[in-house]
Coordinates of C-alpha atoms and ligand atoms in Angstrom, one line a residue:
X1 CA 73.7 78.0 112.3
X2 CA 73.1 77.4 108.6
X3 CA 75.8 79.3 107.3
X4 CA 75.1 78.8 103.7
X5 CA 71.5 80.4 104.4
X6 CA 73.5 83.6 105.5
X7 CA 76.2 84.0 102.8
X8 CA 73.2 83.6 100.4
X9 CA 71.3 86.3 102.6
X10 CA 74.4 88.6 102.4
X11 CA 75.3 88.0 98.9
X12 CA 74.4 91.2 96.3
X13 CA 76.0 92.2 92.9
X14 CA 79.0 94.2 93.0
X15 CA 76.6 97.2 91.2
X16 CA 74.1 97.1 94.1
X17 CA 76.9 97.2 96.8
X18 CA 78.5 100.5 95.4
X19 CA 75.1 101.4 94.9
X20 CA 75.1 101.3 99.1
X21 CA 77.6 104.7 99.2
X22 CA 76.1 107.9 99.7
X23 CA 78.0 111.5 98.9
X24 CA 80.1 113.3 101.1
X25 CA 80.8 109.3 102.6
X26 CA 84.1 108.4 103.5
X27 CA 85.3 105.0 102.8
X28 CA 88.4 102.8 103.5
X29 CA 89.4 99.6 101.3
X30 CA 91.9 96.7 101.9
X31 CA 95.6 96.7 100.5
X32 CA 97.8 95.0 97.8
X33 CA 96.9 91.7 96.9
X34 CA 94.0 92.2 98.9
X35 CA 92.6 94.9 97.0
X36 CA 88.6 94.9 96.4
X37 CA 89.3 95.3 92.7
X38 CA 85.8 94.8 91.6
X39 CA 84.8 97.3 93.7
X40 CA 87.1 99.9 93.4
X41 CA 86.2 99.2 89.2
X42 CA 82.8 99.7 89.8
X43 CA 83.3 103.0 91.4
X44 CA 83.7 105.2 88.3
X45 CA 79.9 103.8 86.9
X46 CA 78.5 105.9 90.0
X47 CA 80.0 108.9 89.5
X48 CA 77.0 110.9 88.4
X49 CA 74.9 110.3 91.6
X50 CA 78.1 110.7 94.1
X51 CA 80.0 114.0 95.6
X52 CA 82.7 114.5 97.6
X53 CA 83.8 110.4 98.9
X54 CA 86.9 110.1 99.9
X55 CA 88.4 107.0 99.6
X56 CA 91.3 105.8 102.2
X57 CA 93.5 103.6 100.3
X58 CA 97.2 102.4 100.4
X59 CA 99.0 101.6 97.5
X60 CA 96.2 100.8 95.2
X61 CA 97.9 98.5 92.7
X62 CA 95.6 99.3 89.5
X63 CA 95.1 102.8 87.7
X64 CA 91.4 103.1 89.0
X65 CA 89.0 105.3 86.8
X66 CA 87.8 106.8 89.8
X67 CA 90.8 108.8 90.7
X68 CA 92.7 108.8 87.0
X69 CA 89.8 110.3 84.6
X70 CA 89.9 114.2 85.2
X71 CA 86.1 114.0 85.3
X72 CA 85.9 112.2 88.1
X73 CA 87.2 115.7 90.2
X74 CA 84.4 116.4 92.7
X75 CA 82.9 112.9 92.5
X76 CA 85.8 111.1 94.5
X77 CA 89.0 112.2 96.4
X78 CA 91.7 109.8 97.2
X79 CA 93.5 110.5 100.4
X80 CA 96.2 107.6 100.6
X81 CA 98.8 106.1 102.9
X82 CA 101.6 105.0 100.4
X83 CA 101.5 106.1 96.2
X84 CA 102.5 103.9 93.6
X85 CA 103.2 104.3 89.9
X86 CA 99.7 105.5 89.0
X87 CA 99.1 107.8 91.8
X88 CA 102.4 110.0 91.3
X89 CA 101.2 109.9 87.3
X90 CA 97.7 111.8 88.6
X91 CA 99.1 113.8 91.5
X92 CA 98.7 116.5 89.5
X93 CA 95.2 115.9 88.6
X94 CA 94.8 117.8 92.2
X95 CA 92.4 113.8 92.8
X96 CA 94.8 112.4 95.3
X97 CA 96.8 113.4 98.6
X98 CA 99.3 111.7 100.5
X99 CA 98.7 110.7 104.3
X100 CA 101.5 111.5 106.2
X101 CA 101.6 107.8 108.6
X102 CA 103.6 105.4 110.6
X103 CA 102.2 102.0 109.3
X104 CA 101.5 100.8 112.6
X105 CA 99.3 103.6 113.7
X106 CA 97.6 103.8 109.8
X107 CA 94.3 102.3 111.4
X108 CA 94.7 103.9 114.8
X109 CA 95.3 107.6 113.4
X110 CA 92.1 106.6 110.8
X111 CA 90.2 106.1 113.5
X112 CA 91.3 109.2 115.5
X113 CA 91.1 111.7 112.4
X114 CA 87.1 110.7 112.0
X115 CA 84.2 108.7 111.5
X116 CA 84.5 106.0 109.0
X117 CA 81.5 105.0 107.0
X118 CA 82.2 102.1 104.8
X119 CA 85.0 99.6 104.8
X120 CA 85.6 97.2 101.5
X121 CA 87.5 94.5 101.6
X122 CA 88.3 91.0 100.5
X123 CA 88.2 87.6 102.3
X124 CA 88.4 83.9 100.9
X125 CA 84.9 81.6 100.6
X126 CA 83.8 80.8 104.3
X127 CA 84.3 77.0 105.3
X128 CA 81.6 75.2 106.7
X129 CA 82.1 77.1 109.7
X130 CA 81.3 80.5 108.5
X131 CA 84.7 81.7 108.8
X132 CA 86.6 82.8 106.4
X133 CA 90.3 84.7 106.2
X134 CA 91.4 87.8 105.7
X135 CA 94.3 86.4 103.3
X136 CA 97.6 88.3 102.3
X137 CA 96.8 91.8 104.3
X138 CA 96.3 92.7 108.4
X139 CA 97.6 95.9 107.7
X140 CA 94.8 98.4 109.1
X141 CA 92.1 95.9 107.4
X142 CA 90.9 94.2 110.9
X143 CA 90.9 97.8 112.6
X144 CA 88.8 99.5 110.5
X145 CA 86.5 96.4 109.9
X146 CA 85.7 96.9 113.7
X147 CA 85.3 100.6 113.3
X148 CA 83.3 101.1 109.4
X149 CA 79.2 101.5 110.1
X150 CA 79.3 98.9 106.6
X151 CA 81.1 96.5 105.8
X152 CA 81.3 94.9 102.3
X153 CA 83.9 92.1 101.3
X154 CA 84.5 90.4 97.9
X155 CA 85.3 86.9 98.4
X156 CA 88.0 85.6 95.7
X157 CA 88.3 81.6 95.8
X158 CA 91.7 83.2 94.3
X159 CA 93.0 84.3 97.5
X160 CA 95.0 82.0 99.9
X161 CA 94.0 81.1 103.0
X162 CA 96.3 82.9 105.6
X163 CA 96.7 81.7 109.5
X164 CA 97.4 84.0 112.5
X165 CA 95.0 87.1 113.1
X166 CA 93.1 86.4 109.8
X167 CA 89.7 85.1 110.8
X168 CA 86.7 86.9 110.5
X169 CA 83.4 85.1 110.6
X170 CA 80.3 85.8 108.2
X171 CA 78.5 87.1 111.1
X172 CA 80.4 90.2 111.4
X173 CA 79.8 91.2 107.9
X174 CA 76.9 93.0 106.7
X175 CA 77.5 92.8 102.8
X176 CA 79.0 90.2 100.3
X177 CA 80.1 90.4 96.7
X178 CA 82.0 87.6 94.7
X179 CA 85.0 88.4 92.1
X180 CA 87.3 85.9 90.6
X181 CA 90.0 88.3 89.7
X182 CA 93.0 86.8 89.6
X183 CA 95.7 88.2 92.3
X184 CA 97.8 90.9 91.4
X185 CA 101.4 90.1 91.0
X186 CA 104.6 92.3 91.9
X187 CA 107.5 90.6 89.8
X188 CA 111.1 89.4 91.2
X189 CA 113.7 91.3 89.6
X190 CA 117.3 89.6 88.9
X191 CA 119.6 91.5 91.2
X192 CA 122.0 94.3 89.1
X193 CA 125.9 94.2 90.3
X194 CA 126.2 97.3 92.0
X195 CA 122.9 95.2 94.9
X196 CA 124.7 91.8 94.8
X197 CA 127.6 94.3 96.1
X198 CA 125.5 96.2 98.9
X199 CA 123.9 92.6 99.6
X200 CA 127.3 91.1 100.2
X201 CA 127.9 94.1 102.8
X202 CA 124.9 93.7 104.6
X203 CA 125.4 89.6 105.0
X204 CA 128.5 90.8 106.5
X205 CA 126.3 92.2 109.3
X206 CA 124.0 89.1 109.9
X207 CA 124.6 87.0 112.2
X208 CA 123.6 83.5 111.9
X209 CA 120.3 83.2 114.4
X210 CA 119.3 87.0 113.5
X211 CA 115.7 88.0 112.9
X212 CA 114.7 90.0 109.4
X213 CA 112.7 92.1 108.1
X214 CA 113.2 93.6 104.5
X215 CA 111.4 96.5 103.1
X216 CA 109.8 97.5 99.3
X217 CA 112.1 97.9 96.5
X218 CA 114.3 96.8 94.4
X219 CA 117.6 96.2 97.0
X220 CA 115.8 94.5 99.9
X221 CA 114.4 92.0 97.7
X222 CA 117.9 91.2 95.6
X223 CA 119.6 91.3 99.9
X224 CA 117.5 88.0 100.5
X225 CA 119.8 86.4 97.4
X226 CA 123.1 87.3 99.3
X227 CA 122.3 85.4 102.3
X228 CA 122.3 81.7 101.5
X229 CA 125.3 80.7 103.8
X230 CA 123.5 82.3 106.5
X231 CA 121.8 79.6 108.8
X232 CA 118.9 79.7 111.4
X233 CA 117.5 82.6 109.9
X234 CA 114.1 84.2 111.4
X235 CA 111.6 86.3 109.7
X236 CA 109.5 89.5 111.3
X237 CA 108.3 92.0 108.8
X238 CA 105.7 94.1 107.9
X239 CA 106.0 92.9 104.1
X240 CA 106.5 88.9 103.2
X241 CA 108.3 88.6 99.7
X242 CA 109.2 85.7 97.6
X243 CA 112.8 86.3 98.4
X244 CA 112.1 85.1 101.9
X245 CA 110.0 82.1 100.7
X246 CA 113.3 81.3 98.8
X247 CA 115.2 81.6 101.6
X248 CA 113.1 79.5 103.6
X249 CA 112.8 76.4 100.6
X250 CA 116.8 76.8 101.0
X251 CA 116.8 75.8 104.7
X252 CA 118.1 79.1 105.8
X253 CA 114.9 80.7 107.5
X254 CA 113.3 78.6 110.4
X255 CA 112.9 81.2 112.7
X256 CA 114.8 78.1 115.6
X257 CA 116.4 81.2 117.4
X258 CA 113.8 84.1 117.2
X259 CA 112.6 85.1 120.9
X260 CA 108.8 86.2 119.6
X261 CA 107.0 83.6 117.8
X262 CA 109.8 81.0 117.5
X263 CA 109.5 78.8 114.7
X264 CA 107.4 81.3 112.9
X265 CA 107.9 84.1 110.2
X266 CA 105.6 86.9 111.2
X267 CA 104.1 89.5 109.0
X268 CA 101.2 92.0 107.8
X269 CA 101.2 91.8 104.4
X270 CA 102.2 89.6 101.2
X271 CA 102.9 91.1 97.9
X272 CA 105.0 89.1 95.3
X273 CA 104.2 86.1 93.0
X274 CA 102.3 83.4 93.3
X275 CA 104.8 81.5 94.3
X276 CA 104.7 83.2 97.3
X277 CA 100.4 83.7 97.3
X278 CA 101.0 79.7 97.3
X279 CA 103.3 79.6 99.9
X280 CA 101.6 81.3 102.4
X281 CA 98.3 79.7 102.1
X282 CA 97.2 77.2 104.8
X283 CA 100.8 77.5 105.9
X284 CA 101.3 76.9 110.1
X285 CA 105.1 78.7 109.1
X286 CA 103.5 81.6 108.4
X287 CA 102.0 84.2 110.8
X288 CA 99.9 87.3 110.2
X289 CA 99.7 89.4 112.6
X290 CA 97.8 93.1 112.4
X291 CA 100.3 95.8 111.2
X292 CA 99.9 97.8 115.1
X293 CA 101.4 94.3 116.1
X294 CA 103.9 93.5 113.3
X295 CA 105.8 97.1 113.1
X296 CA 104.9 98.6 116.9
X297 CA 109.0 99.1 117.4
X298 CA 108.4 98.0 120.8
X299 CA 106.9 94.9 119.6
X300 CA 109.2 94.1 116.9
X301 CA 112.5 95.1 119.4
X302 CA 111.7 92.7 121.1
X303 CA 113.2 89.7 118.8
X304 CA 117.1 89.6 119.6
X305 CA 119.4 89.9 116.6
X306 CA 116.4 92.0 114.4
X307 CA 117.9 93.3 111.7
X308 CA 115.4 95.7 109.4
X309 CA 116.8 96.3 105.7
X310 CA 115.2 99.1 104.1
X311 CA 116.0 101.6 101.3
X312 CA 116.1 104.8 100.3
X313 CA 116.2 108.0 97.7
X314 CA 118.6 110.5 99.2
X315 CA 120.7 110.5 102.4
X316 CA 122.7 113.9 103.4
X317 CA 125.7 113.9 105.7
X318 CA 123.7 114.2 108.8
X319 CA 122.2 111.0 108.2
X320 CA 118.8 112.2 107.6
X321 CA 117.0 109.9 105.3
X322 CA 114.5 110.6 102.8
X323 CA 112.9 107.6 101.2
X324 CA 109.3 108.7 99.9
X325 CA 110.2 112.0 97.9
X326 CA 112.3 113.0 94.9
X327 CA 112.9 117.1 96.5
X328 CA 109.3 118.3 97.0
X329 CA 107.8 115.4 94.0
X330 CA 106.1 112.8 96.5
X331 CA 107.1 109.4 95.3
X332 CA 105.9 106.9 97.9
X333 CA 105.6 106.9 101.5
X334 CA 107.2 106.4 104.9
X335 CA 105.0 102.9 105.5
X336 CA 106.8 100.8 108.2
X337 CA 110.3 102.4 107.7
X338 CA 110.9 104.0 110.4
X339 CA 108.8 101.8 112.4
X340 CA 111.1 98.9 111.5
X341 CA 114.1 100.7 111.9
X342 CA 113.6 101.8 115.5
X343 CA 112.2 98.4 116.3
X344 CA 115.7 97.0 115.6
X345 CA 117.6 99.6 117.2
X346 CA 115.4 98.6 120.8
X347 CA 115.8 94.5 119.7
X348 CA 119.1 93.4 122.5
X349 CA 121.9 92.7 119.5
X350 CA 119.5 94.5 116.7
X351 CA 120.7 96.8 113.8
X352 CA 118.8 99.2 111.2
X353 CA 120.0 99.5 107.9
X354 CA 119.1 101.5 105.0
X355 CA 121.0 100.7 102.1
X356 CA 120.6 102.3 98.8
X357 CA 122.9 102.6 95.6
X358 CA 125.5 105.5 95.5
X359 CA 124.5 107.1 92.5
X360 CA 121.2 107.3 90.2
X361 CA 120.7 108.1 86.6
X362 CA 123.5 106.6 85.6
X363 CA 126.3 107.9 87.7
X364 CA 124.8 111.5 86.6
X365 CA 123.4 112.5 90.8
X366 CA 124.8 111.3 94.1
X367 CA 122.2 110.0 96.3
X368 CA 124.5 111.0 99.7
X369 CA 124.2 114.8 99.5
X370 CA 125.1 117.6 101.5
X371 CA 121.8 118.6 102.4
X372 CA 118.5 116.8 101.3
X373 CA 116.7 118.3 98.0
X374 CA 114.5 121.3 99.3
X375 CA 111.1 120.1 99.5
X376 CA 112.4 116.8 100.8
X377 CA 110.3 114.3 103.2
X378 CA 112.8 113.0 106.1
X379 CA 111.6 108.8 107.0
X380 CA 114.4 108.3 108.9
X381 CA 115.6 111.2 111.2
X382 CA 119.1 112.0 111.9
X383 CA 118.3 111.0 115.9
X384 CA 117.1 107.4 114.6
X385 CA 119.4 106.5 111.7
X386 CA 121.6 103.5 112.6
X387 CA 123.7 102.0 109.9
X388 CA 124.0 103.0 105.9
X389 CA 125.4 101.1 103.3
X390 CA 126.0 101.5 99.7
X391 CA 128.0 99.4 97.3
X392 CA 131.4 101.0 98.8
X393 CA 131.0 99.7 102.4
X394 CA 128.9 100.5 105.6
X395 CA 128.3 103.7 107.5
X396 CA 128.1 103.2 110.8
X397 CA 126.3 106.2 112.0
X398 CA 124.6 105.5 115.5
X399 CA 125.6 107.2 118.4
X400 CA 128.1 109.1 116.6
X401 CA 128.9 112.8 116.0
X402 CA 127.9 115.0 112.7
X403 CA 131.8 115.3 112.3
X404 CA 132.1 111.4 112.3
X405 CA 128.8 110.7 110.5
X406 CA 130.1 113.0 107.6
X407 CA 133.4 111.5 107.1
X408 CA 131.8 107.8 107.3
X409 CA 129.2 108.7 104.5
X410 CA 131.7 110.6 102.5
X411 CA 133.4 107.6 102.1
X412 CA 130.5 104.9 101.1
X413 CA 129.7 108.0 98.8
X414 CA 130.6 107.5 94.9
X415 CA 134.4 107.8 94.0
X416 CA 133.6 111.0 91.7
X417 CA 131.5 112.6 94.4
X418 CA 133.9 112.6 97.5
X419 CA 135.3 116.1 97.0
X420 CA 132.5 117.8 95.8
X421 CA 130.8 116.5 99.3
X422 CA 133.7 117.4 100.9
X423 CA 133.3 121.0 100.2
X424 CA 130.1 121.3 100.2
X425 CA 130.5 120.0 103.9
X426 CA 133.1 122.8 104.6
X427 CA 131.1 125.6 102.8
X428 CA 128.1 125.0 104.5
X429 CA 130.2 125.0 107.9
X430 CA 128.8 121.7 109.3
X431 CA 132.1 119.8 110.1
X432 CA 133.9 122.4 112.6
X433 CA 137.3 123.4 111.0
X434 CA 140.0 123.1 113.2
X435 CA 141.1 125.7 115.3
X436 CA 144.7 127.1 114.8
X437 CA 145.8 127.6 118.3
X438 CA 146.3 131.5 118.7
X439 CA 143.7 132.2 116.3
X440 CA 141.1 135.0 116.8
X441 CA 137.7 133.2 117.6
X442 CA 135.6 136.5 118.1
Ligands
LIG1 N1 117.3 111.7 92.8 C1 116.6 111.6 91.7 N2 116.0 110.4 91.3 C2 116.1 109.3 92.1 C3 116.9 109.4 93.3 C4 117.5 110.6 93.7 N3 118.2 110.7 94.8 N4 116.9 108.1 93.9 C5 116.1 107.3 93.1 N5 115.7 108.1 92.0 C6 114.9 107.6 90.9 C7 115.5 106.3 90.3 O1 116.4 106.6 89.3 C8 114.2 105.6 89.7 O2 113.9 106.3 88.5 P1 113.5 105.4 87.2 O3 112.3 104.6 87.6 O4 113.2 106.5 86.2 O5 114.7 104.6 86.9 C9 113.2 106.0 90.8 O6 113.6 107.1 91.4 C10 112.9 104.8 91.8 O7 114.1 104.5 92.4 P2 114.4 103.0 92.8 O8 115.6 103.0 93.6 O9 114.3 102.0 91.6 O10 113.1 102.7 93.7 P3 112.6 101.3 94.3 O11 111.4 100.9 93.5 O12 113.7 100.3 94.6 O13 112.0 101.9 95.7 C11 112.0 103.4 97.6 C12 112.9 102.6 96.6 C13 113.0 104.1 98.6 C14 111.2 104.4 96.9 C15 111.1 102.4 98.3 O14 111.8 101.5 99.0 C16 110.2 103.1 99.3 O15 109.2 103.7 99.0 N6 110.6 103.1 100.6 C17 109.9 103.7 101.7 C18 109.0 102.7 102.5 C19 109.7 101.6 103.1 O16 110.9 101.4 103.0 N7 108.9 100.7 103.8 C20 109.5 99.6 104.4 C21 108.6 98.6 104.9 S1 107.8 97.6 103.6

């Protein structure tokens, strides 16, 4: 086949391929680094012609006109799997809504809710083969490839070129665009004090040959700096991040024990520098695998020694565990959370942690409370939650009693918080007080 002949046959201006979209179409974009940026720019231009498309996205890592400029109401609705910065800045514009999702059913529950129209997304140039790669996401991108009526992609010679479940072949598109954009970058942060301390606790819980995976956020990212005298290291995630490509340059992460995909780290997605865009392009070390693959629990439980790091916003003393809402203000989303967490609770030797700082705003709120902010969004429920640590030590909470589970997170709570928890605790009567014997029960 002369594939150059095709690309050329494919290839329209970005203009022309948002001209495609019809109103009232519904229309689902690739993630992260991945994004379709020169699409999702163009968007705005059209709104005169276009009602009512709603756009699937998760994440989106730029303030898009077509969902931030209050004229845009009407035109376009956003209806999105995880919010960022700019989408909890518009929420009130009435423009967006969040999807309540497990990330490894995003694509599958898409499917189910309704017909999909149009899928955008973003590939590298095509080899001399016609195949190109799907590059840093496998999220819900492949599923909804296969189930979109169009299919456009922006090829970026910017992108690396990923191995694993990445290839698609020019065939199965119908549209293509080109944009140079450079990749968006999410910065590493020096770790503060009070994460080198919560890291230090978790390395305590690692055990040389153990299997990772480390959430979004500030504390899984500075966790991967506490564990250089770990060895054998393995990675399966649904996020890579340059602190695991530093792990791995440091001879700590060769994935020589893991039980799925030896040898291999194993992911969805790659959001960081580009360091780690470099790092995982054309690299044999690095798997991507589709997110329904990467975060099904029983798929990821099945490594020995998994251990999933994630964080969170507020925690009360039953061990529920909200990470996606500040009380009823949405913030981001549950993404692979409790996916990963239950995948290392079913993983033979496997732990889940969530480990989040004891205090916020500068000592001012405790972020273990007596019962969650009203309005609150549970991830993690109090039947899942595994293990909790702050920067005062580990809660061990698995298997364990309300009674026990309060005491244990009273006491990774903040100094200047205990007794206030305490009698919260009492006054709300969820610890049982102990019976005087004699005493008048009726
Ligand atoms: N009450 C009030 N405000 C709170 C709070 C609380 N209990 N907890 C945190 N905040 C505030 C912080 O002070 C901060 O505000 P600022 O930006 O004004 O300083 C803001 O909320 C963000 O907190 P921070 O801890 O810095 O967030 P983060 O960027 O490290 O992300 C999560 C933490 C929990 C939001 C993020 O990890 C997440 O969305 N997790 C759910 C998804 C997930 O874990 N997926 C895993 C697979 S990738």
């Amino acid at each position: 086949m002369d594939f150059q002949a095709i690309y050329k046959e494919k290839l329209i201006s970005i203009p022309d391929a948002v001209g495609l979209l019809q109103s009232g179409q519904t229309l689902a974009a690739a993630m992260c680094a991945s994004e379709p940026v020169g699409l999702l720019s163009e968007l705005e231009n059209h709104a005169e012609r276009l009602q009512d498309v709603h756009l699937f996205l998760c994440l989106p890592m730029r303030k898009y006109g077509f969902y931030t400029k209050p004229e845009m109401a009407g035109h376009f609705f956003l209806e999105n799997w995880f919010y960022g910065a700019p989408d909890r800045k518009v929420h009130g514009l009435g423009m967006v809504s969040y999807i309540p999702n497990n990330l490894h059913r995003a694509g599958t529950d898409r499917i189910h809710a309704g017909g999909l129209n149009v899928f955008w997304g973003t590939a590298t140039p095509p080899n001399d083969r016609g195949i190109m790669s799907l590059s840093t996401s496998l999220v819900f991108e492949r599923q909804l490839i296969d189930a979109a009526d169009v299919v456009v992609l922006e090829i970026n010679p910017n992108l690396p070129w990923t191995l694993g479940d990445t290839q698609i072949y020019l065939q199965d598109v119908d549209y293509i665009v080109e944009n140079d954009t450079p990749l968006v970058e999410l910065p590493s942060i020096e770790p503060a004090e009070v994460e080198t301390a919560i890291g230090n606790f978790i390395a305590d819980l690692i055990k040389d040959g153990a299997t990772l995976q480390l959430g979004i956020g500030g504390i899984p990212n500075a966790i991967a700096q506490s564990l250089y005298d770990k060895h054998d290291l393995g990675i399966h995630t649904e996020m890579f991040t340059d602190g695991m490509v530093d792990l791995f340059e440091a001879g700590v992460v060769n994935g020589r024990h893991k039980t799925l995909w030896p040898n291999k780290m194993v992911g969805a997605f790659a959001l960081g520098t580009q360091k780690l865009y470099d790092f995982v392009h054309n690299n044999v070390a690095v798997e991507f695998q589709q997110g329904k693959v990467t975060n099904d629990p029983y798929v990821m439980g099945k490594n020995y020694n998994m251990v999933s790091i994630n964080t969170a916003l507020q925690v009360d003393v039953l061990g529920q565990v909200c990470s996606q809402s500040i009380g009823s203000r949405h913030f981001s989303g549950t993404g692979g959370q409790l996916d990963t967490h239950r995948g290392a609770q079913i993983s033979p030797g496997g732990r889940g942690i969530i480990a989040l700082r004891s205090t916020v705003k500068n000592g001012a709120i405790s972020t273990i409370v007596p019962q969650l902010s009203p309005g609150a969004e549970v991830t993690v429920p109090s039947q899942d939650v595994d293990t909790v640590v702050t920067e005062f030590g580990v809660a061990e909470l698995r298997g364990r009693c309300l009674k026990d589970r309060t005491e244990a997170l009273i006491n990774i709570a903040h100094p200047d918080f205990r007794s206030w928890l305490r009698e919260e605790v009492e006054k709300l009567g969820i610890v049982p007080k102990l019976v005087v014997p004699g005493a008048d029960l009726a």
